[in-house]
Amino acid sequence: MCGIVAGVAERNIVPVLLDGLRRLEYRGYDSCGVAVLRDGAPQRVRSLTRVRSLDLEVREMGLEGGTGIAHTRWATHGAPATQNAHPIFSKNEIAIVHNGIIENYETLKRTLSGAGYEFVSQTDTEVIAHLIHSHYSGDLAQAVRSAVSELRGAYAIAVFCKSEPNRVVGARHGSPLVVGLSGEESFLASDPLALSDVTDRFIFLEDGDIVDLSRDGNRIMNRAGEPVAREPRTLRHPPAEAALGPYRHFMQKEIFEQPLAVAQTFPRKSAFDATLFGATDPHAFASIDRVLLLGCGTSHYSAMTAKTWFESIAKIPTQVEISSEYRYRETIPGRNTLVVPVSQSGETADTLGALQHAQSLGHDHTLAICNVATSAMVRQSRWSFITQAGAEIGVASTKAFTTQLVALFLLAVTLGRARGHVDAQQEATYRAQLGGLSTALQSVLAREPQIIAWAHELARTNDAIFLGRGSHYPIALEGALKLKEISYIHAEGYPAGELKHGPLALVTDAMPVIVTAPNDGLLEKLKSNIQEVRARKGQVYVFADADANLESAEGLRVIQMPEYYGPLSPILHVLPLQLLAYHAACTRGTDVDKPRNLAKSVTVE
Ligand code: G6P
């Protein structure tokens, strides 16, 4: 997704800007660019390829400057094309980079066109550039303040202008923006990671903030133009994780990191009470009588899996909502509902919006399950649990998913304890299962060679169906999502019992049907569903627990998993589906870590 890096210093900051863009590359983008103020005018280089090529062009041009802005763009308004890449200029006087979406850009564009502004891009960003230009009368910060007061939608921007050479102004509403402090120098970025080589001290701007960076430091004001103080925070960056090591892709590395990530996410010594989730009162969940889980993409599937645990272990009614649907739907809030946004990044615009929507309805029991401790979602929630997946670089989520599942399982057991449905003996059993998870996952990963053989076959197909039941239905959905995200094979996940209500019509001898088959109470039903596919000559690939009594036969291939692992079984069963998708994608030669059109952290609606 779009990324911003900007700054003002007495030295040439172009290397800092480009290094920042490189660090944001993993989020996904389709063009990039950098602009500096040189010889009294803004100058820019924009590229439709990678930051590496941008860097080469910048060197060839000798582009240098102490005031600059840079961007990676993930197209929303206007195709990936040079004229739509940022920085965007207004009359060669104002230069801007922008993350987010301006919803009233068409109205503003009409007004600005009427006032004589010419538009050369299809972006909503150009509207902001011209708007700032139209308000400018010698003070860039004031011009930005006036311009943003006319915007509807989400934005994080960084702007400089020709007439005030040592100044960069930033503003945010709904999209993240941080100030990086390094001695006399100040920088801006959409993610602290972009500035990890420059500083570890950051100010997280709040919605409505406008920041004025100059060589003398920075000043922050609110929408009304009043100065506001924001406390700097010191962050520890996770440097080593950015290295690939022996792996071919970050996704592969992250799949294999799961045994460790899962172990680190389970704090063995902690009690199962509300303090595990950041509350000071261990009984803070005593009044909770419902759970509302919010998430997008893979995080939505972890929430779906968790629903089965909340209802079976804690006996608590649980609702799972896709964030982008929930935030615009009329719902009936409950005073004692625990609202749980689930997110790897903690910045996903839809989940953040859903959380804010829940809060506006009066929900004040909010608990973020998140992989980034400094994220907006964690800051916005009353309580939080930080998963210990470490930085996840591959766009397709893997270790964030399994660590979210661990966190949600801990919450289910905690609520079960609080509600009297989990006794000490049951708790000890769950602890032992969590404790052994890492070893069990390692043994699943050891099946990689068998999975590679299946992946070669799968790579030749155009479609696939994934089936599961109960707590493994969301795992089938996640398996299908992984395959389509990175291999571009069309895949659908279904609850196996639904097969006969539609998807069975698609089954022929050319249709691979991938089944996740734990030895749980639904196994016999699932075996019948498998027979329904075989009867239509569908090619069935089953990941079956060792004690599930499923053997390979004609039209039925089986990879044996370890024995049934109890309620945590979905965590084991998702690993082979991740590996299957990964190796199918490798066989097809796709860009596994940066699949087309997708972004890692989706900070627009
Ligand atoms: C994007 C990513 C997915 C992720 C989803 C939700 O679509 O490509 O991998 O599952 O966003 O992200 P979050 O950070 O909220 O978990």
Coordinates of C-alpha atoms and ligand atoms in Angstrom, one line a residue:
M1 CA 0.0 0.0 0.0
C2 CA 1.1 3.6 -0.4
G3 CA 4.1 4.8 1.6
I4 CA 5.4 8.2 2.5
V5 CA 8.9 9.3 3.5
A6 CA 9.8 13.0 3.7
G7 CA 12.2 15.3 5.6
V8 CA 14.1 18.5 6.0
A9 CA 17.8 18.6 6.9
E10 CA 21.0 20.6 6.2
R11 CA 22.4 17.6 4.2
N12 CA 21.3 15.8 1.1
I13 CA 18.4 13.6 2.3
V14 CA 17.7 11.7 -0.9
P15 CA 19.5 8.6 0.3
V16 CA 17.3 8.6 3.5
L17 CA 14.2 9.0 1.4
L18 CA 15.1 6.1 -1.0
D19 CA 16.2 3.9 1.8
G20 CA 12.8 4.6 3.5
L21 CA 11.0 3.6 0.3
R22 CA 12.9 0.4 0.1
R23 CA 11.8 -0.5 3.6
L24 CA 8.2 0.1 2.7
E25 CA 8.4 -1.9 -0.5
Y26 CA 7.1 -5.1 1.1
R27 CA 3.7 -3.5 1.5
G28 CA 3.0 -3.6 -2.2
Y29 CA 3.1 -0.8 -4.7
D30 CA 2.9 -0.1 -8.4
S31 CA 4.9 3.1 -8.9
C32 CA 7.3 5.2 -6.9
G33 CA 8.8 8.6 -6.9
V34 CA 10.9 11.3 -5.1
A35 CA 11.0 15.1 -5.3
V36 CA 13.4 17.6 -3.9
L37 CA 13.7 21.3 -4.0
R38 CA 16.7 22.1 -6.1
D39 CA 17.8 25.4 -7.7
G40 CA 14.7 27.1 -6.4
A41 CA 12.2 24.6 -8.0
P42 CA 10.7 21.2 -7.3
Q43 CA 12.3 18.4 -9.3
R44 CA 11.2 14.9 -9.3
V45 CA 11.8 11.4 -10.6
R46 CA 9.0 8.9 -10.9
S47 CA 9.2 5.2 -11.9
L48 CA 6.7 2.5 -12.8
T49 CA 9.2 -0.2 -11.8
R50 CA 11.0 -0.8 -8.5
V51 CA 12.6 1.5 -6.0
R52 CA 15.9 0.0 -7.2
S53 CA 15.4 1.5 -10.7
L54 CA 14.2 4.8 -9.2
D55 CA 17.5 4.9 -7.3
L56 CA 19.5 4.4 -10.5
E57 CA 17.6 7.2 -12.2
V58 CA 18.1 9.5 -9.3
R59 CA 21.8 8.9 -9.3
E60 CA 22.0 9.4 -13.1
M61 CA 20.3 12.8 -12.7
G62 CA 22.3 13.7 -9.6
L63 CA 19.1 14.6 -7.8
E64 CA 20.1 16.0 -4.4
G65 CA 18.4 18.2 -1.8
G66 CA 17.9 18.9 1.9
T67 CA 14.1 19.2 1.5
G68 CA 12.3 16.3 0.0
I69 CA 9.3 14.0 -0.2
A70 CA 9.0 10.4 -1.6
H71 CA 6.3 7.9 -2.2
T72 CA 5.3 4.3 -3.1
R73 CA 1.9 4.3 -4.8
W74 CA -0.7 1.6 -4.8
A75 CA -3.2 2.8 -7.4
T76 CA -6.7 3.8 -6.3
H77 CA -7.7 6.7 -8.6
G78 CA -6.1 6.4 -12.0
A79 CA -4.0 3.5 -13.4
P80 CA -0.4 2.8 -12.5
A81 CA 1.1 5.4 -14.9
T82 CA 3.9 8.0 -14.6
Q83 CA 1.5 10.9 -14.6
N84 CA -0.4 9.4 -11.7
A85 CA 2.7 8.5 -9.7
H86 CA 3.6 10.8 -6.7
P87 CA 5.0 13.4 -6.0
I88 CA 2.3 15.4 -7.7
F89 CA 2.9 19.1 -8.4
S90 CA 0.7 22.1 -8.6
K91 CA 2.0 24.7 -11.1
N92 CA 5.5 23.6 -10.4
E93 CA 5.3 25.4 -7.0
I94 CA 3.7 22.9 -4.6
A95 CA 4.8 19.2 -4.4
I96 CA 2.8 16.6 -2.5
V97 CA 2.7 12.9 -1.7
H98 CA -0.5 11.4 -0.4
N99 CA -1.8 8.2 1.2
G100 CA -5.6 7.6 1.4
I101 CA -8.6 8.5 -0.6
I102 CA -10.4 11.8 -1.0
E103 CA -14.1 11.2 -1.3
N104 CA -15.2 14.6 -2.5
Y105 CA -12.4 15.0 -5.0
E106 CA -14.8 15.3 -8.0
T107 CA -16.7 18.3 -6.5
L108 CA -13.3 19.9 -5.6
K109 CA -11.9 19.2 -9.0
R110 CA -14.9 20.9 -10.7
T111 CA -14.4 24.0 -8.5
L112 CA -10.6 24.1 -9.1
S113 CA -11.0 23.6 -12.8
G114 CA -13.4 26.5 -12.8
A115 CA -10.7 28.5 -11.1
G116 CA -8.3 27.8 -13.9
Y117 CA -6.3 24.8 -12.5
E118 CA -5.3 22.3 -15.1
F119 CA -5.4 18.5 -14.2
V120 CA -2.8 16.3 -15.7
S121 CA -3.4 13.1 -13.7
Q122 CA -6.4 11.0 -12.8
T123 CA -5.5 11.1 -9.1
D124 CA -7.5 12.5 -6.2
T125 CA -4.1 13.7 -4.9
E126 CA -3.8 16.4 -7.6
V127 CA -6.9 18.0 -6.1
I128 CA -5.1 18.4 -2.8
A129 CA -2.1 19.9 -4.5
H130 CA -4.1 22.5 -6.3
L131 CA -6.2 23.2 -3.3
I132 CA -3.1 23.9 -1.2
H133 CA -1.8 26.1 -4.0
S134 CA -5.1 28.0 -4.1
H135 CA -4.9 28.7 -0.4
Y136 CA -1.2 29.7 -0.4
S137 CA -0.4 33.2 0.6
G138 CA 3.1 32.9 2.1
D139 CA 2.6 30.3 4.9
L140 CA 2.5 26.7 3.8
A141 CA 1.2 25.3 7.1
Q142 CA -1.7 27.7 7.0
A143 CA -2.4 26.8 3.4
V144 CA -2.4 23.1 4.3
R145 CA -4.7 23.7 7.2
S146 CA -7.2 25.5 5.1
A147 CA -7.0 22.9 2.3
V148 CA -7.5 19.9 4.5
S149 CA -10.5 21.5 6.1
E150 CA -12.2 21.1 2.7
L151 CA -11.3 17.4 2.3
R152 CA -13.6 14.5 3.0
G153 CA -12.1 11.0 3.3
A154 CA -8.7 9.8 4.6
Y155 CA -5.3 11.3 4.0
A156 CA -1.7 11.4 5.2
I157 CA 0.2 14.0 3.2
A158 CA 3.7 15.6 3.1
V159 CA 4.1 18.8 1.1
F160 CA 6.8 21.3 0.3
C161 CA 6.6 24.5 -1.7
K162 CA 9.0 26.5 -3.8
S163 CA 8.8 29.7 -1.8
E164 CA 9.7 28.2 1.6
P165 CA 12.7 26.0 0.8
N166 CA 13.4 24.6 4.3
R167 CA 10.0 23.5 5.2
V168 CA 7.9 20.3 4.9
V169 CA 4.3 20.2 6.2
G170 CA 2.5 17.0 7.0
A171 CA -1.1 16.3 7.9
R172 CA -3.2 13.3 8.7
H173 CA -6.7 12.1 9.1
G174 CA -7.5 8.4 9.0
S175 CA -4.1 7.4 7.5
P176 CA -1.0 6.9 9.6
L177 CA 1.8 9.5 9.7
V178 CA 4.7 9.7 12.2
V179 CA 7.4 12.2 12.8
G180 CA 10.9 10.8 13.2
L181 CA 13.2 12.8 15.5
S182 CA 17.0 12.7 14.9
G183 CA 19.0 15.5 16.6
E184 CA 18.4 18.6 14.6
E185 CA 16.7 16.7 11.8
S186 CA 13.0 15.9 11.4
F187 CA 11.5 13.3 9.1
L188 CA 8.0 12.1 8.3
A189 CA 6.9 8.6 7.3
S190 CA 3.7 6.6 7.1
D191 CA 5.4 3.8 9.1
P192 CA 8.3 4.1 11.6
L193 CA 10.0 1.2 9.9
A194 CA 10.8 3.5 7.0
L195 CA 13.1 5.6 9.2
S196 CA 14.6 2.7 11.2
D197 CA 18.1 3.6 10.1
V198 CA 17.7 7.2 11.0
T199 CA 16.1 7.2 14.4
D200 CA 14.3 5.3 17.1
R201 CA 12.3 8.3 18.4
F202 CA 8.9 9.0 17.0
I203 CA 5.9 11.1 17.5
F204 CA 2.6 9.4 16.4
L205 CA 0.4 12.1 14.9
E206 CA -3.3 12.0 15.7
D207 CA -6.2 12.6 13.4
G208 CA -6.4 16.3 12.5
D209 CA -2.8 17.0 13.3
I210 CA -0.7 19.3 11.1
V211 CA 3.0 19.2 11.5
D212 CA 5.4 21.8 10.3
L213 CA 9.0 20.5 9.9
S214 CA 11.9 22.9 9.5
R215 CA 15.6 22.9 10.2
D216 CA 14.8 24.3 13.7
G217 CA 12.6 21.3 14.6
N218 CA 8.9 20.7 14.4
R219 CA 5.7 22.3 15.5
I220 CA 2.3 20.4 15.6
M221 CA -1.1 22.1 15.5
N222 CA -4.6 20.8 15.5
R223 CA -7.4 21.5 13.0
A224 CA -8.1 24.8 14.7
G225 CA -4.5 25.9 14.3
E226 CA -3.8 25.6 18.0
P227 CA -0.4 24.2 19.0
V228 CA -0.6 20.7 20.5
A229 CA 2.1 18.7 22.3
R230 CA 2.6 15.0 21.4
E231 CA 4.9 12.8 23.4
P232 CA 7.8 11.2 21.5
R233 CA 8.2 7.5 22.0
T234 CA 11.2 5.3 21.6
L235 CA 10.7 2.2 19.5
R236 CA 12.8 -0.9 19.1
H237 CA 13.1 -1.9 15.5
P238 CA 13.3 -5.6 14.6
P239 CA 16.3 -5.3 12.2
A240 CA 17.4 -8.9 11.7
E241 CA 14.1 -10.1 10.4
A242 CA 14.3 -8.2 7.2
A243 CA 17.0 -10.7 6.0
L244 CA 15.9 -13.7 4.0
G245 CA 18.5 -16.1 5.2
P246 CA 18.4 -19.5 3.5
Y247 CA 14.9 -19.0 2.2
R248 CA 13.8 -18.2 -1.3
H249 CA 11.0 -15.9 -0.3
F250 CA 9.8 -14.1 2.9
M251 CA 6.6 -16.1 2.7
Q252 CA 8.5 -19.4 2.9
K253 CA 10.7 -18.0 5.8
E254 CA 7.6 -16.9 7.6
I255 CA 5.9 -20.2 7.2
F256 CA 8.9 -21.9 8.8
E257 CA 9.1 -19.3 11.6
Q258 CA 5.7 -20.4 12.9
P259 CA 6.8 -22.9 15.5
L260 CA 8.9 -20.2 17.1
A261 CA 6.3 -17.4 16.7
V262 CA 3.6 -19.5 18.2
A263 CA 5.7 -20.4 21.2
Q264 CA 6.7 -16.8 21.8
T265 CA 3.0 -15.7 21.6
F266 CA 2.0 -18.1 24.4
P267 CA 3.3 -16.7 27.7
R268 CA 3.6 -19.9 29.6
K269 CA 3.7 -18.4 33.1
S270 CA 0.8 -16.0 32.9
A271 CA -2.5 -16.6 34.5
F272 CA -5.6 -16.9 32.3
D273 CA -7.2 -13.6 33.4
A274 CA -7.7 -10.2 32.1
T275 CA -4.2 -9.0 32.9
L276 CA -3.0 -11.2 30.1
F277 CA -4.7 -8.7 27.8
G278 CA -3.4 -5.5 29.4
A279 CA -6.1 -4.9 32.1
T280 CA -5.0 -3.9 35.5
D281 CA -8.0 -5.7 37.1
P282 CA -7.8 -9.5 36.6
H283 CA -11.6 -9.6 36.8
A284 CA -12.1 -6.9 34.1
F285 CA -14.0 -9.4 31.9
A286 CA -16.4 -10.5 34.6
S287 CA -19.4 -8.7 33.1
I288 CA -18.7 -9.6 29.5
D289 CA -21.6 -11.6 28.0
R290 CA -20.9 -11.4 24.2
V291 CA -18.0 -11.1 21.9
L292 CA -17.8 -9.2 18.6
L293 CA -14.8 -10.0 16.4
L294 CA -13.8 -7.7 13.6
G295 CA -11.3 -8.3 10.8
C296 CA -10.4 -8.3 7.1
G297 CA -8.9 -11.0 4.9
T298 CA -6.9 -13.5 6.8
S299 CA -7.6 -11.8 10.1
H300 CA -11.3 -12.3 9.4
Y301 CA -10.7 -16.0 9.0
S302 CA -8.8 -16.2 12.3
A303 CA -11.8 -14.5 13.9
M304 CA -14.1 -17.1 12.3
T305 CA -12.0 -19.9 13.7
A306 CA -12.0 -18.3 17.1
K307 CA -15.8 -18.1 17.2
T308 CA -16.0 -21.9 17.4
W309 CA -13.6 -21.7 20.5
F310 CA -15.5 -18.8 22.2
E311 CA -18.8 -20.7 21.9
S312 CA -17.5 -24.2 22.7
I313 CA -14.9 -23.3 25.4
A314 CA -16.3 -20.1 27.0
K315 CA -19.9 -20.7 26.1
I316 CA -20.2 -17.1 25.1
P317 CA -22.3 -15.9 22.1
T318 CA -19.9 -14.6 19.5
Q319 CA -20.4 -12.6 16.3
V320 CA -17.8 -12.3 13.6
E321 CA -18.0 -9.3 11.2
I322 CA -16.1 -8.3 8.1
S323 CA -14.9 -4.9 9.2
S324 CA -16.0 -3.1 6.0
E325 CA -19.5 -4.4 6.3
Y326 CA -19.9 -3.9 10.0
R327 CA -18.9 -0.3 10.0
Y328 CA -21.7 0.7 7.6
R329 CA -24.5 -1.6 8.9
E330 CA -27.1 -0.9 11.5
T331 CA -26.3 -3.2 14.5
I332 CA -27.6 -3.6 18.0
P333 CA -24.9 -2.8 20.5
G334 CA -24.7 -4.6 23.8
R335 CA -23.3 -2.9 26.9
N336 CA -21.3 -5.9 27.9
T337 CA -20.0 -6.9 24.6
L338 CA -16.2 -7.4 24.2
V339 CA -15.3 -5.8 20.8
V340 CA -12.1 -7.5 19.4
P341 CA -10.5 -6.0 16.3
V342 CA -8.1 -8.6 14.9
S343 CA -5.3 -7.3 12.7
Q344 CA -1.7 -8.1 11.8
S345 CA -0.8 -4.4 11.1
G346 CA -3.2 -2.6 13.4
E347 CA -3.6 0.0 10.6
T348 CA -6.1 -1.6 8.3
A349 CA -8.5 1.3 7.5
D350 CA -11.6 -0.9 7.5
T351 CA -10.9 -2.5 10.8
L352 CA -9.8 0.7 12.4
G353 CA -13.0 2.3 11.1
A354 CA -15.1 -0.6 12.4
L355 CA -13.5 -0.2 15.8
Q356 CA -14.2 3.5 15.9
H357 CA -17.8 2.8 14.7
A358 CA -18.2 0.3 17.6
Q359 CA -16.9 2.9 20.0
S360 CA -19.3 5.5 18.6
L361 CA -22.2 3.1 19.4
G362 CA -21.1 3.1 23.0
H363 CA -18.9 -0.1 23.1
D364 CA -16.2 0.6 25.6
H365 CA -14.9 -2.9 26.2
T366 CA -12.4 -3.0 23.3
L367 CA -9.5 -5.4 23.0
A368 CA -7.1 -5.3 20.0
I369 CA -5.3 -8.5 18.9
C370 CA -2.5 -7.2 16.9
N371 CA 1.1 -7.8 15.8
V372 CA 2.2 -4.2 16.0
A373 CA 2.4 -2.7 19.5
T374 CA 2.5 0.9 18.4
S375 CA -0.3 0.6 15.8
A376 CA -3.4 2.9 15.7
M377 CA -5.7 0.0 16.7
V378 CA -3.7 -0.8 19.8
R379 CA -3.6 2.9 20.8
Q380 CA -7.3 3.2 20.1
S381 CA -8.4 0.1 22.2
R382 CA -8.8 -0.1 25.9
W383 CA -7.0 -3.4 26.1
S384 CA -4.6 -5.3 23.8
F385 CA -2.7 -8.5 23.2
I386 CA 0.4 -8.2 21.0
T387 CA 1.1 -11.4 19.0
Q388 CA 4.8 -12.2 18.8
A389 CA 5.0 -13.0 15.1
G390 CA 7.8 -10.5 14.4
A391 CA 7.8 -8.5 11.2
E392 CA 5.7 -10.2 8.5
I393 CA 7.0 -9.1 5.1
G394 CA 5.2 -11.5 2.6
V395 CA 1.9 -9.9 1.6
A396 CA 0.1 -13.2 2.1
S397 CA -0.2 -13.6 5.8
T398 CA 1.0 -16.8 7.5
K399 CA 2.7 -16.5 10.9
A400 CA 0.4 -13.5 11.8
F401 CA -2.6 -15.8 11.3
T402 CA -1.3 -18.7 13.5
T403 CA -0.2 -16.3 16.2
Q404 CA -3.6 -14.5 16.1
L405 CA -5.2 -18.0 16.6
V406 CA -3.0 -18.6 19.7
A407 CA -4.0 -15.2 21.1
L408 CA -7.7 -15.8 20.4
F409 CA -7.5 -19.3 22.0
L410 CA -5.9 -17.7 25.1
L411 CA -8.8 -15.2 25.2
A412 CA -11.4 -18.1 24.8
V413 CA -9.8 -19.9 27.7
T414 CA -9.6 -16.7 29.8
L415 CA -13.3 -16.0 29.2
G416 CA -14.1 -19.6 29.9
R417 CA -12.3 -19.3 33.3
A418 CA -14.1 -16.0 34.0
R419 CA -17.5 -17.5 33.2
G420 CA -16.9 -20.7 35.2
H421 CA -16.8 -23.0 32.1
V422 CA -13.1 -23.9 32.3
D423 CA -11.9 -25.5 35.6
A424 CA -8.3 -25.8 36.7
Q425 CA -7.9 -29.3 35.2
Q426 CA -9.3 -28.2 31.9
E427 CA -7.0 -25.2 32.0
A428 CA -4.0 -27.4 32.6
T429 CA -4.9 -29.5 29.5
Y430 CA -5.2 -26.4 27.3
R431 CA -1.8 -25.2 28.7
A432 CA -0.2 -28.5 27.8
Q433 CA -1.7 -28.4 24.3
L434 CA -0.4 -24.8 23.8
G435 CA 3.0 -25.9 25.2
G436 CA 3.3 -28.7 22.7
L437 CA 2.1 -26.8 19.7
S438 CA 5.5 -25.7 18.5
T439 CA 6.8 -29.3 18.2
A440 CA 3.6 -30.4 16.5
L441 CA 3.9 -27.6 13.9
Q442 CA 7.5 -28.7 13.2
S443 CA 6.4 -32.2 12.4
V444 CA 3.8 -30.8 10.0
L445 CA 6.4 -28.7 8.2
A446 CA 8.5 -31.8 7.8
R447 CA 5.8 -32.9 5.2
E448 CA 7.0 -30.2 2.8
P449 CA 8.4 -32.7 0.2
Q450 CA 5.1 -34.5 -0.2
I451 CA 3.2 -31.2 -0.4
I452 CA 5.6 -30.0 -3.1
A453 CA 4.6 -32.9 -5.3
W454 CA 0.9 -32.0 -4.9
A455 CA 1.8 -28.3 -5.6
H456 CA 3.3 -29.3 -9.0
E457 CA 0.0 -30.9 -10.0
L458 CA -2.1 -28.0 -8.6
A459 CA 0.0 -25.5 -10.5
R460 CA -1.4 -26.9 -13.8
T461 CA -5.1 -26.2 -12.9
N462 CA -7.2 -23.0 -13.2
D463 CA -9.6 -23.7 -10.4
A464 CA -9.7 -25.5 -7.0
I465 CA -12.2 -26.1 -4.2
F466 CA -11.2 -26.3 -0.6
L467 CA -13.4 -28.1 1.9
G468 CA -13.5 -28.2 5.7
R469 CA -16.1 -28.4 8.4
G470 CA -16.6 -26.8 11.9
S471 CA -13.5 -25.0 13.1
H472 CA -11.7 -26.2 9.9
Y473 CA -14.2 -24.4 7.6
P474 CA -12.3 -21.1 8.0
I475 CA -9.1 -23.0 7.4
A476 CA -10.5 -24.1 4.0
L477 CA -11.3 -20.5 3.3
E478 CA -7.8 -19.4 4.3
G479 CA -6.3 -22.2 2.1
A480 CA -8.3 -21.0 -0.9
L481 CA -7.4 -17.3 -0.1
K482 CA -3.7 -18.2 0.1
L483 CA -3.8 -20.0 -3.3
K484 CA -5.6 -17.3 -5.2
E485 CA -3.5 -14.5 -3.6
I486 CA -0.2 -15.8 -4.7
S487 CA -0.7 -18.3 -7.5
Y488 CA -3.7 -16.5 -9.2
I489 CA -5.4 -19.9 -9.4
H490 CA -9.2 -19.4 -8.8
A491 CA -10.1 -21.1 -5.6
E492 CA -13.2 -21.3 -3.4
G493 CA -13.4 -22.4 0.2
Y494 CA -16.6 -24.2 1.2
P495 CA -18.1 -25.8 4.3
A496 CA -18.1 -29.4 3.1
G497 CA -21.8 -29.9 3.9
E498 CA -22.6 -27.1 1.4
L499 CA -21.0 -28.9 -1.5
K500 CA -24.2 -30.4 -2.7
H501 CA -25.9 -27.0 -2.6
G502 CA -24.0 -25.6 -5.6
P503 CA -20.3 -26.2 -6.0
L504 CA -20.7 -29.9 -6.8
A505 CA -21.9 -28.7 -10.2
L506 CA -18.3 -27.6 -10.8
V507 CA -16.7 -31.0 -10.0
T508 CA -15.3 -33.0 -12.9
D509 CA -12.1 -35.0 -13.3
A510 CA -10.3 -31.8 -13.9
M511 CA -11.3 -30.2 -10.6
P512 CA -8.9 -30.6 -7.6
V513 CA -10.7 -30.7 -4.3
I514 CA -8.5 -30.1 -1.3
V515 CA -9.9 -31.3 2.1
T516 CA -8.7 -30.6 5.6
A517 CA -9.7 -33.6 7.6
P518 CA -9.1 -33.6 11.4
N519 CA -10.3 -36.6 13.4
D520 CA -13.0 -34.6 15.2
G521 CA -16.7 -35.2 15.7
L522 CA -17.4 -34.3 12.1
L523 CA -15.0 -36.7 10.5
E524 CA -17.6 -39.3 9.4
K525 CA -19.8 -36.5 7.8
L526 CA -16.7 -35.2 6.0
K527 CA -15.9 -38.7 4.7
S528 CA -19.3 -38.8 3.1
N529 CA -18.7 -35.4 1.5
I530 CA -15.4 -36.8 0.1
Q531 CA -17.3 -39.7 -1.4
E532 CA -19.7 -37.3 -3.1
V533 CA -16.7 -35.7 -4.9
R534 CA -15.2 -39.1 -5.8
A535 CA -18.4 -40.3 -7.3
R536 CA -18.2 -37.3 -9.7
K537 CA -14.6 -38.2 -10.5
G538 CA -13.2 -35.1 -8.8
Q539 CA -9.6 -35.3 -7.8
V540 CA -9.5 -35.3 -4.0
Y541 CA -6.4 -34.2 -2.0
V542 CA -6.8 -34.8 1.8
F543 CA -4.7 -33.6 4.7
A544 CA -6.0 -36.2 7.2
D545 CA -5.1 -36.7 10.8
A546 CA -3.0 -39.9 11.4
D547 CA -5.9 -41.4 13.4
A548 CA -8.6 -40.4 10.8
N549 CA -8.4 -43.8 8.9
L550 CA -8.1 -42.2 5.5
E551 CA -5.8 -43.9 3.0
S552 CA -4.9 -43.0 -0.6
A553 CA -7.0 -44.8 -3.2
E554 CA -8.2 -44.1 -6.8
G555 CA -9.1 -40.4 -7.1
L556 CA -8.1 -39.9 -3.4
R557 CA -4.6 -38.8 -2.4
V558 CA -3.9 -38.5 1.3
I559 CA -1.1 -36.8 3.2
Q560 CA -1.0 -38.0 6.8
M561 CA -0.9 -35.2 9.5
P562 CA 0.0 -35.9 13.1
E563 CA -2.8 -37.3 15.3
Y564 CA -5.8 -35.1 16.1
Y565 CA -4.6 -32.2 18.2
G566 CA -7.8 -31.2 19.9
P567 CA -9.3 -27.7 19.6
L568 CA -6.0 -26.3 18.4
S569 CA -6.1 -28.6 15.4
P570 CA -6.9 -25.7 12.9
I571 CA -3.5 -24.2 13.6
L572 CA -1.8 -27.5 12.5
H573 CA -4.0 -27.8 9.5
V574 CA -3.4 -24.4 8.0
L575 CA 0.3 -25.0 7.6
P576 CA 0.1 -27.5 4.7
L577 CA -2.3 -25.3 2.9
Q578 CA 0.1 -22.4 3.2
L579 CA 2.9 -24.6 1.8
L580 CA 0.7 -25.9 -1.0
A581 CA -0.2 -22.4 -2.1
Y582 CA 3.5 -21.3 -1.8
H583 CA 4.9 -24.1 -3.9
A584 CA 2.1 -23.8 -6.5
A585 CA 2.9 -20.1 -6.8
C586 CA 6.7 -20.9 -7.1
T587 CA 5.9 -23.5 -9.8
R588 CA 3.9 -20.9 -11.7
G589 CA 6.7 -18.3 -11.3
T590 CA 4.6 -15.6 -9.7
D591 CA 6.0 -12.8 -7.5
V592 CA 5.2 -14.6 -4.2
D593 CA 6.0 -11.9 -1.7
K594 CA 4.4 -9.1 -3.7
P595 CA 1.4 -10.5 -5.6
R596 CA -0.1 -8.3 -8.2
N597 CA -2.6 -5.7 -7.1
L598 CA -2.3 -6.6 -3.4
A599 CA -0.9 -4.7 -0.5
K600 CA 0.4 -5.7 2.9
S601 CA -1.2 -3.0 5.0
V602 CA -4.4 -1.6 3.5
T603 CA -4.7 1.9 4.8
V604 CA -7.5 2.9 2.5
E605 CA -11.1 1.8 2.5
Ligands
G6P1 C1 -4.4 -7.2 3.3 C2 -3.3 -8.3 3.4 C3 -3.9 -9.6 4.0 C4 -4.5 -9.2 5.4 C5 -5.5 -8.1 5.3 C6 -5.9 -7.6 6.7 O1 -5.4 -7.6 2.5 O2 -2.9 -8.6 2.1 O3 -2.8 -10.5 4.1 O4 -5.0 -10.4 5.9 O5 -5.0 -7.0 4.6 O6 -4.8 -7.0 7.3 P1 -4.5 -6.8 8.8 O7 -3.2 -6.1 8.9 O8 -5.7 -6.0 9.4 O9 -4.5 -8.2 9.5

